[in-house]
Amino acid sequence: MMLEDYRIYGDVLVFDTTYRTNRYNLICAPFVGINNHWHNCMFACTFIRDEKTESFVWLLETFKKAMEDKTPTSIFTNQDQAMANAIERVLPNTRHRLCIWHLEQNAITRFGALKKDKEFKYAFNQCLKGCVTEQEFEEKWQAMMQKYDLTTHSWYKRVYELKEKWCPALSRDFFSARILSSQRSESTNHAIGFKASKATTLIEFNTTFKKTTNRWRSTKKYDEFTCSKLIAFTSLPLSGMLKHAAQVKGYTQKDFEEEFGYSMATTIQMIGRTEECVFYQVSLEDKPWSAHQVNYIHESQCVWCTCKHFEASGWLRYHCIRIIHLHSVTRILDKYVTKRWTKFAKIEAWNRLKNQDPTQPYMPWSQTMMKNYYNLILKSQENKETRAFMEESFRNSPKLVEDLLDTAAQREEGAEVASDIPDVADNTQSNNDVSSASSTSINVPTILDPKRAVTKGRSKRAKGGL
């Protein structure tokens, strides 16, 4: 299920290690995404002993292999250099974004005497997430540095060097599903770790983890059912665009309705035109500083806005909706309907299950056989003869399986091949003979608790009497 979710919603990944640890101080680090109902979905979860570059490299390579080598478009992490090094090595084509929430928390500890200055905090927040263009960001950042004499401050210089990773104005060309911080991962921490403490064992955590993911999937099923049966209703007149939004998006109609309502509260001004394109300036009536330029192409009915909201989130913002509505377009163009946000996001997965060949062995068979063999091994481990029999059977089984597969392949090709597969009964008798003569002794290992790990920021995360 996690792999199916990652195939559809794996374009954005949130990976964070600032979580509560367990009895052994191991670090819990979930891989979290966002589904088409704007809820958390779990892709994977890991425990690691340390936060070194090599550990993160191994972890990301293992995750990538498990997810069929598909890499996300954007990945959000905290400000950890070891993690950044690992992402650069394993996911070189993925856009690495820093969590603004963590950046804000780190900044508070660096404000010093400026912590009580409201004007400075406002200016810093504007640089952090209030700029639309790169020019606007540069002007505000340099003005803040000059006004508060921070040009030589090492921390602010370091943050400025990383601006490509956290400044929204410099990252609007990359899809990020409107995540400006790892709030998704923070909410996962509360959802998974609410029962965890310094006394929690790995088995107890696993039980809590499975209950959490099952609860998320139950919510997902309810959302899918609701959006498939819901009748479109809106407080606004049900225009063609709203009807189409309800048809293709269902559950997201409320979000689209909100943007549509904002579009009706905007003022527009035509600032130029060519034979193919018309240029508008759109802004909210009470917020003239929110103005954006929107270009409309007549022939294709396409729009482009300086806010680049669609490129970053897959949603049309009210600037574009206003211009589309102005030109009497009653349907949302297919290119502006991002499938991962629609109620048809999992249609390929459902069709794949529906069209599955019933003659093919179903995947859970392997799980059933592993369980049966495991139970047989546990039952046999206390007796020397049964252990020897199991070992000899395993040594002979690969040869039998290969012979059966070769015979089946030859039969399919129409070749007349004499069957020389060893008789299973004779083999069983042979195994009994070997087991009676064998006296191999196997020592069952004692599994000890893992050693406590020493992690970064342990004193900050740890609570209680540790």
mmCIF file of N, CA, C and O in Angstrom, residues 245-316:
data_model
loop_
_atom_site.group_PDB
_atom_site.id
_atom_site.type_symbol
_atom_site.label_atom_id
_atom_site.label_comp_id
_atom_site.label_asym_id
_atom_site.label_seq_id
_atom_site.Cartn_x
_atom_site.Cartn_y
_atom_site.Cartn_z
ATOM 1 N N ALA A 245 -15.208 21.705 -11.691
ATOM 2 C CA ALA A 245 -14.337 21.410 -10.547
ATOM 3 C C ALA A 245 -14.926 20.295 -9.698
ATOM 4 O O ALA A 245 -14.208 19.421 -9.198
ATOM 5 N N ALA A 246 -16.254 20.319 -9.528
ATOM 6 C CA ALA A 246 -16.902 19.270 -8.742
ATOM 7 C C ALA A 246 -16.812 17.918 -9.451
ATOM 8 O O ALA A 246 -16.664 16.880 -8.806
ATOM 9 N N GLN A 247 -16.888 17.914 -10.761
ATOM 10 C CA GLN A 247 -16.842 16.663 -11.517
ATOM 11 C C GLN A 247 -15.470 16.012 -11.473
ATOM 12 O O GLN A 247 -15.347 14.814 -11.262
ATOM 13 N N VAL A 248 -14.431 16.810 -11.667
ATOM 14 C CA VAL A 248 -13.085 16.227 -11.773
ATOM 15 C C VAL A 248 -12.369 16.169 -10.435
ATOM 16 O O VAL A 248 -11.466 15.368 -10.249
ATOM 17 N N LYS A 249 -12.759 17.012 -9.496
ATOM 18 C CA LYS A 249 -12.029 17.087 -8.240
ATOM 19 C C LYS A 249 -12.864 16.648 -7.042
ATOM 20 O O LYS A 249 -12.334 16.106 -6.087
ATOM 21 N N GLY A 250 -14.171 16.901 -7.081
ATOM 22 C CA GLY A 250 -15.023 16.443 -5.997
ATOM 23 C C GLY A 250 -14.709 17.110 -4.684
ATOM 24 O O GLY A 250 -15.163 18.209 -4.385
ATOM 25 N N TYR A 251 -13.869 16.451 -3.884
ATOM 26 C CA TYR A 251 -13.550 16.922 -2.544
ATOM 27 C C TYR A 251 -12.859 18.276 -2.560
ATOM 28 O O TYR A 251 -12.901 19.016 -1.594
ATOM 29 N N THR A 252 -12.153 18.618 -3.640
ATOM 30 C CA THR A 252 -11.417 19.877 -3.679
ATOM 31 C C THR A 252 -12.276 21.030 -4.165
ATOM 32 O O THR A 252 -11.786 22.129 -4.342
ATOM 33 N N GLN A 253 -13.571 20.766 -4.387
ATOM 34 C CA GLN A 253 -14.433 21.829 -4.865
ATOM 35 C C GLN A 253 -14.446 22.991 -3.874
ATOM 36 O O GLN A 253 -14.506 24.155 -4.258
ATOM 37 N N LYS A 254 -14.399 22.674 -2.572
ATOM 38 C CA LYS A 254 -14.411 23.730 -1.558
ATOM 39 C C LYS A 254 -13.206 24.638 -1.710
ATOM 40 O O LYS A 254 -13.303 25.865 -1.595
ATOM 41 N N ASP A 255 -12.021 24.047 -1.963
ATOM 42 C CA ASP A 255 -10.821 24.846 -2.151
ATOM 43 C C ASP A 255 -10.929 25.699 -3.414
ATOM 44 O O ASP A 255 -10.562 26.872 -3.421
ATOM 45 N N PHE A 256 -11.429 25.084 -4.491
ATOM 46 C CA PHE A 256 -11.576 25.829 -5.735
ATOM 47 C C PHE A 256 -12.616 26.943 -5.570
ATOM 48 O O PHE A 256 -12.461 28.037 -6.108
ATOM 49 N N GLU A 257 -13.684 26.649 -4.807
ATOM 50 C CA GLU A 257 -14.705 27.662 -4.558
ATOM 51 C C GLU A 257 -14.117 28.865 -3.812
ATOM 52 O O GLU A 257 -14.461 30.017 -4.083
ATOM 53 N N GLU A 258 -13.203 28.598 -2.867
ATOM 54 C CA GLU A 258 -12.566 29.687 -2.127
ATOM 55 C C GLU A 258 -11.745 30.575 -3.062
ATOM 56 O O GLU A 258 -11.824 31.813 -2.990
ATOM 57 N N GLU A 259 -10.969 29.945 -3.958
ATOM 58 C CA GLU A 259 -10.191 30.722 -4.915
ATOM 59 C C GLU A 259 -11.112 31.479 -5.883
ATOM 60 O O GLU A 259 -10.842 32.628 -6.245
ATOM 61 N N PHE A 260 -12.208 30.819 -6.268
ATOM 62 C CA PHE A 260 -13.166 31.467 -7.166
ATOM 63 C C PHE A 260 -13.789 32.691 -6.485
ATOM 64 O O PHE A 260 -13.995 33.736 -7.122
ATOM 65 N N GLY A 261 -14.093 32.572 -5.193
ATOM 66 C CA GLY A 261 -14.632 33.711 -4.455
ATOM 67 C C GLY A 261 -13.655 34.866 -4.374
ATOM 68 O O GLY A 261 -14.042 36.036 -4.524
ATOM 69 N N TYR A 262 -12.369 34.558 -4.134
ATOM 70 C CA TYR A 262 -11.346 35.601 -4.122
ATOM 71 C C TYR A 262 -11.251 36.294 -5.475
ATOM 72 O O TYR A 262 -11.038 37.507 -5.560
ATOM 73 N N SER A 263 -11.409 35.504 -6.546
ATOM 74 C CA SER A 263 -11.277 36.095 -7.881
ATOM 75 C C SER A 263 -12.356 37.143 -8.143
ATOM 76 O O SER A 263 -12.137 38.106 -8.882
ATOM 77 N N MET A 264 -13.521 36.959 -7.520
ATOM 78 C CA MET A 264 -14.601 37.933 -7.697
ATOM 79 C C MET A 264 -14.347 39.218 -6.908
ATOM 80 O O MET A 264 -15.035 40.221 -7.104
ATOM 81 N N ALA A 265 -13.375 39.189 -5.999
ATOM 82 C CA ALA A 265 -13.064 40.371 -5.186
ATOM 83 C C ALA A 265 -11.787 41.055 -5.658
ATOM 84 O O ALA A 265 -11.113 41.736 -4.895
ATOM 85 N N THR A 266 -11.438 40.866 -6.921
ATOM 86 C CA THR A 266 -10.203 41.446 -7.459
ATOM 87 C C THR A 266 -10.527 42.569 -8.442
ATOM 88 O O THR A 266 -11.627 42.659 -8.988
ATOM 89 N N THR A 267 -9.548 43.415 -8.637
ATOM 90 C CA THR A 267 -9.620 44.443 -9.670
ATOM 91 C C THR A 267 -8.604 44.107 -10.737
ATOM 92 O O THR A 267 -7.511 43.597 -10.429
ATOM 93 N N ILE A 268 -8.946 44.349 -11.976
ATOM 94 C CA ILE A 268 -8.039 44.026 -13.083
ATOM 95 C C ILE A 268 -7.776 45.266 -13.922
ATOM 96 O O ILE A 268 -8.603 46.187 -13.999
ATOM 97 N N GLN A 269 -6.613 45.288 -14.505
ATOM 98 C CA GLN A 269 -6.217 46.393 -15.378
ATOM 99 C C GLN A 269 -5.417 45.826 -16.539
ATOM 100 O O GLN A 269 -4.437 45.104 -16.329
ATOM 101 N N MET A 270 -5.825 46.115 -17.772
ATOM 102 C CA MET A 270 -5.087 45.642 -18.931
ATOM 103 C C MET A 270 -3.872 46.550 -19.131
ATOM 104 O O MET A 270 -4.004 47.765 -19.236
ATOM 105 N N ILE A 271 -2.693 45.963 -19.151
ATOM 106 C CA ILE A 271 -1.461 46.751 -19.230
ATOM 107 C C ILE A 271 -0.772 46.602 -20.581
ATOM 108 O O ILE A 271 0.259 47.221 -20.827
ATOM 109 N N GLY A 272 -1.330 45.779 -21.482
ATOM 110 C CA GLY A 272 -0.741 45.649 -22.813
ATOM 111 C C GLY A 272 -1.323 44.475 -23.548
ATOM 112 O O GLY A 272 -2.045 43.643 -22.974
ATOM 113 N N ARG A 273 -1.043 44.407 -24.858
ATOM 114 C CA ARG A 273 -1.521 43.286 -25.645
ATOM 115 C C ARG A 273 -0.723 43.153 -26.930
ATOM 116 O O ARG A 273 -0.091 44.097 -27.395
ATOM 117 N N THR A 274 -0.731 41.950 -27.470
ATOM 118 C CA THR A 274 -0.154 41.652 -28.778
ATOM 119 C C THR A 274 -1.227 40.915 -29.583
ATOM 120 O O THR A 274 -2.369 40.758 -29.116
ATOM 121 N N GLU A 275 -0.863 40.429 -30.743
ATOM 122 C CA GLU A 275 -1.836 39.704 -31.556
ATOM 123 C C GLU A 275 -2.277 38.397 -30.899
ATOM 124 O O GLU A 275 -3.399 37.946 -31.073
ATOM 125 N N GLU A 276 -1.381 37.786 -30.147
ATOM 126 C CA GLU A 276 -1.709 36.495 -29.537
ATOM 127 C C GLU A 276 -2.020 36.572 -28.063
ATOM 128 O O GLU A 276 -2.674 35.683 -27.525
ATOM 129 N N CYS A 277 -1.539 37.593 -27.373
ATOM 130 C CA CYS A 277 -1.589 37.589 -25.900
ATOM 131 C C CYS A 277 -2.073 38.933 -25.368
ATOM 132 O O CYS A 277 -1.824 39.985 -25.962
ATOM 133 N N VAL A 278 -2.768 38.865 -24.208
ATOM 134 C CA VAL A 278 -3.213 40.059 -23.501
ATOM 135 C C VAL A 278 -2.584 40.039 -22.110
ATOM 136 O O VAL A 278 -2.540 38.986 -21.453
ATOM 137 N N PHE A 279 -2.092 41.176 -21.647
ATOM 138 C CA PHE A 279 -1.413 41.271 -20.361
ATOM 139 C C PHE A 279 -2.293 42.045 -19.373
ATOM 140 O O PHE A 279 -2.734 43.161 -19.670
ATOM 141 N N TYR A 280 -2.526 41.443 -18.210
ATOM 142 C CA TYR A 280 -3.362 42.065 -17.183
ATOM 143 C C TYR A 280 -2.575 42.190 -15.882
ATOM 144 O O TYR A 280 -1.615 41.438 -15.626
ATOM 145 N N GLN A 281 -3.036 43.111 -15.059
ATOM 146 C CA GLN A 281 -2.560 43.203 -13.679
ATOM 147 C C GLN A 281 -3.752 42.960 -12.769
ATOM 148 O O GLN A 281 -4.765 43.658 -12.858
ATOM 149 N N VAL A 282 -3.637 41.954 -11.897
ATOM 150 C CA VAL A 282 -4.745 41.534 -11.038
ATOM 151 C C VAL A 282 -4.325 41.686 -9.584
ATOM 152 O O VAL A 282 -3.233 41.264 -9.196
ATOM 153 N N SER A 283 -5.212 42.275 -8.779
ATOM 154 C CA SER A 283 -4.928 42.434 -7.345
ATOM 155 C C SER A 283 -6.236 42.435 -6.579
ATOM 156 O O SER A 283 -7.301 42.742 -7.125
ATOM 157 N N LEU A 284 -6.173 42.087 -5.302
ATOM 158 C CA LEU A 284 -7.343 42.166 -4.433
ATOM 159 C C LEU A 284 -7.692 43.626 -4.176
ATOM 160 O O LEU A 284 -6.808 44.485 -4.100
ATOM 161 N N GLU A 285 -8.984 43.905 -4.009
ATOM 162 C CA GLU A 285 -9.432 45.284 -3.881
ATOM 163 C C GLU A 285 -8.809 45.992 -2.679
ATOM 164 O O GLU A 285 -8.414 47.156 -2.768
ATOM 165 N N ASP A 286 -8.715 45.291 -1.546
ATOM 166 C CA ASP A 286 -8.201 45.916 -0.328
ATOM 167 C C ASP A 286 -6.711 45.669 -0.122
ATOM 168 O O ASP A 286 -6.153 46.049 0.913
ATOM 169 N N LYS A 287 -6.046 44.970 -1.085
ATOM 170 C CA LYS A 287 -4.620 44.682 -0.948
ATOM 171 C C LYS A 287 -3.917 44.959 -2.275
ATOM 172 O O LYS A 287 -3.577 44.035 -3.024
ATOM 173 N N PRO A 288 -3.678 46.228 -2.586
ATOM 174 C CA PRO A 288 -3.040 46.552 -3.873
ATOM 175 C C PRO A 288 -1.641 45.982 -4.017
ATOM 176 O O PRO A 288 -1.163 45.762 -5.142
ATOM 177 N N TRP A 289 -0.968 45.718 -2.890
ATOM 178 C CA TRP A 289 0.384 45.163 -2.963
ATOM 179 C C TRP A 289 0.385 43.698 -3.421
ATOM 180 O O TRP A 289 1.440 43.121 -3.678
ATOM 181 N N SER A 290 -0.802 43.086 -3.509
ATOM 182 C CA SER A 290 -0.882 41.681 -3.931
ATOM 183 C C SER A 290 -0.970 41.534 -5.454
ATOM 184 O O SER A 290 -1.300 40.456 -5.946
ATOM 185 N N ALA A 291 -0.705 42.612 -6.188
ATOM 186 C CA ALA A 291 -0.879 42.598 -7.643
ATOM 187 C C ALA A 291 0.084 41.620 -8.313
ATOM 188 O O ALA A 291 1.255 41.503 -7.922
ATOM 189 N N HIS A 292 -0.424 40.928 -9.336
ATOM 190 C CA HIS A 292 0.376 40.020 -10.151
ATOM 191 C C HIS A 292 0.016 40.220 -11.613
ATOM 192 O O HIS A 292 -1.119 40.586 -11.944
ATOM 193 N N GLN A 293 0.988 39.991 -12.461
ATOM 194 C CA GLN A 293 0.736 40.089 -13.896
ATOM 195 C C GLN A 293 0.285 38.732 -14.419
ATOM 196 O O GLN A 293 0.913 37.709 -14.155
ATOM 197 N N VAL A 294 -0.821 38.722 -15.168
ATOM 198 C CA VAL A 294 -1.358 37.501 -15.752
ATOM 199 C C VAL A 294 -1.405 37.670 -17.266
ATOM 200 O O VAL A 294 -1.958 38.653 -17.766
ATOM 201 N N ASN A 295 -0.814 36.719 -17.988
ATOM 202 C CA ASN A 295 -0.826 36.728 -19.444
ATOM 203 C C ASN A 295 -1.846 35.710 -19.946
ATOM 204 O O ASN A 295 -1.845 34.550 -19.491
ATOM 205 N N TYR A 296 -2.702 36.138 -20.883
ATOM 206 C CA TYR A 296 -3.743 35.260 -21.434
ATOM 207 C C TYR A 296 -3.540 35.119 -22.935
ATOM 208 O O TYR A 296 -3.451 36.117 -23.656
ATOM 209 N N ILE A 297 -3.454 33.860 -23.398
ATOM 210 C CA ILE A 297 -3.274 33.575 -24.823
ATOM 211 C C ILE A 297 -4.627 33.177 -25.405
ATOM 212 O O ILE A 297 -5.251 32.206 -24.956
ATOM 213 N N HIS A 298 -5.088 33.900 -26.409
ATOM 214 C CA HIS A 298 -6.428 33.699 -26.956
ATOM 215 C C HIS A 298 -6.618 32.310 -27.540
ATOM 216 O O HIS A 298 -7.581 31.602 -27.231
ATOM 217 N N GLU A 299 -5.715 31.901 -28.421
ATOM 218 C CA GLU A 299 -5.917 30.684 -29.193
ATOM 219 C C GLU A 299 -6.006 29.445 -28.322
ATOM 220 O O GLU A 299 -6.890 28.602 -28.483
ATOM 221 N N SER A 300 -5.097 29.322 -27.358
ATOM 222 C CA SER A 300 -5.055 28.121 -26.515
ATOM 223 C C SER A 300 -5.804 28.284 -25.203
ATOM 224 O O SER A 300 -5.940 27.315 -24.449
ATOM 225 N N GLN A 301 -6.275 29.496 -24.874
ATOM 226 C CA GLN A 301 -6.960 29.804 -23.615
ATOM 227 C C GLN A 301 -6.082 29.518 -22.402
ATOM 228 O O GLN A 301 -6.576 29.187 -21.322
ATOM 229 N N CYS A 302 -4.774 29.637 -22.589
ATOM 230 C CA CYS A 302 -3.820 29.394 -21.502
ATOM 231 C C CYS A 302 -3.510 30.687 -20.759
ATOM 232 O O CYS A 302 -3.584 31.782 -21.324
ATOM 233 N N VAL A 303 -3.159 30.541 -19.490
ATOM 234 C CA VAL A 303 -2.787 31.690 -18.665
ATOM 235 C C VAL A 303 -1.441 31.419 -18.003
ATOM 236 O O VAL A 303 -1.039 30.276 -17.801
ATOM 237 N N TRP A 304 -0.767 32.495 -17.694
ATOM 238 C CA TRP A 304 0.492 32.410 -16.952
ATOM 239 C C TRP A 304 0.554 33.591 -15.998
ATOM 240 O O TRP A 304 0.258 34.732 -16.387
ATOM 241 N N CYS A 305 0.908 33.321 -14.740
ATOM 242 C CA CYS A 305 0.917 34.363 -13.710
ATOM 243 C C CYS A 305 2.305 34.461 -13.098
ATOM 244 O O CYS A 305 3.025 33.461 -12.960
ATOM 245 N N THR A 306 2.671 35.661 -12.700
ATOM 246 C CA THR A 306 3.987 35.873 -12.089
ATOM 247 C C THR A 306 4.102 35.206 -10.721
ATOM 248 O O THR A 306 5.210 34.998 -10.232
ATOM 249 N N CYS A 307 2.972 34.866 -10.096
ATOM 250 C CA CYS A 307 3.042 34.201 -8.788
ATOM 251 C C CYS A 307 3.523 32.758 -8.915
ATOM 252 O O CYS A 307 4.000 32.168 -7.942
ATOM 253 N N LYS A 308 3.397 32.156 -10.113
ATOM 254 C CA LYS A 308 3.833 30.785 -10.398
ATOM 255 C C LYS A 308 3.258 29.780 -9.405
ATOM 256 O O LYS A 308 3.887 28.780 -9.046
ATOM 257 N N HIS A 309 2.054 30.070 -8.963
ATOM 258 C CA HIS A 309 1.422 29.197 -7.976
ATOM 259 C C HIS A 309 1.094 27.829 -8.555
ATOM 260 O O HIS A 309 1.216 26.799 -7.867
ATOM 261 N N PHE A 310 0.685 27.795 -9.811
ATOM 262 C CA PHE A 310 0.342 26.512 -10.421
ATOM 263 C C PHE A 310 1.575 25.628 -10.547
ATOM 264 O O PHE A 310 1.525 24.416 -10.298
ATOM 265 N N GLU A 311 2.703 26.198 -10.931
ATOM 266 C CA GLU A 311 3.938 25.418 -11.068
ATOM 267 C C GLU A 311 4.370 24.825 -9.731
ATOM 268 O O GLU A 311 4.912 23.724 -9.674
ATOM 269 N N ALA A 312 4.141 25.565 -8.641
ATOM 270 C CA ALA A 312 4.607 25.119 -7.326
ATOM 271 C C ALA A 312 3.623 24.189 -6.624
ATOM 272 O O ALA A 312 4.036 23.381 -5.792
ATOM 273 N N SER A 313 2.328 24.300 -6.935
ATOM 274 C CA SER A 313 1.344 23.539 -6.178
ATOM 275 C C SER A 313 0.395 22.701 -7.017
ATOM 276 O O SER A 313 -0.262 21.804 -6.494
ATOM 277 N N GLY A 314 0.295 22.998 -8.326
ATOM 278 C CA GLY A 314 -0.651 22.275 -9.149
ATOM 279 C C GLY A 314 -2.063 22.823 -9.059
ATOM 280 O O GLY A 314 -3.019 22.149 -9.458
ATOM 281 N N TRP A 315 -2.209 24.040 -8.498
ATOM 282 C CA TRP A 315 -3.510 24.693 -8.354
ATOM 283 C C TRP A 315 -3.498 26.026 -9.078
ATOM 284 O O TRP A 315 -2.507 26.753 -9.043
ATOM 285 N N LEU A 316 -4.634 26.372 -9.695
ATOM 286 C CA LEU A 316 -4.799 27.713 -10.253
ATOM 287 C C LEU A 316 -5.186 28.671 -9.134
ATOM 288 O O LEU A 316 -6.105 28.398 -8.366
#
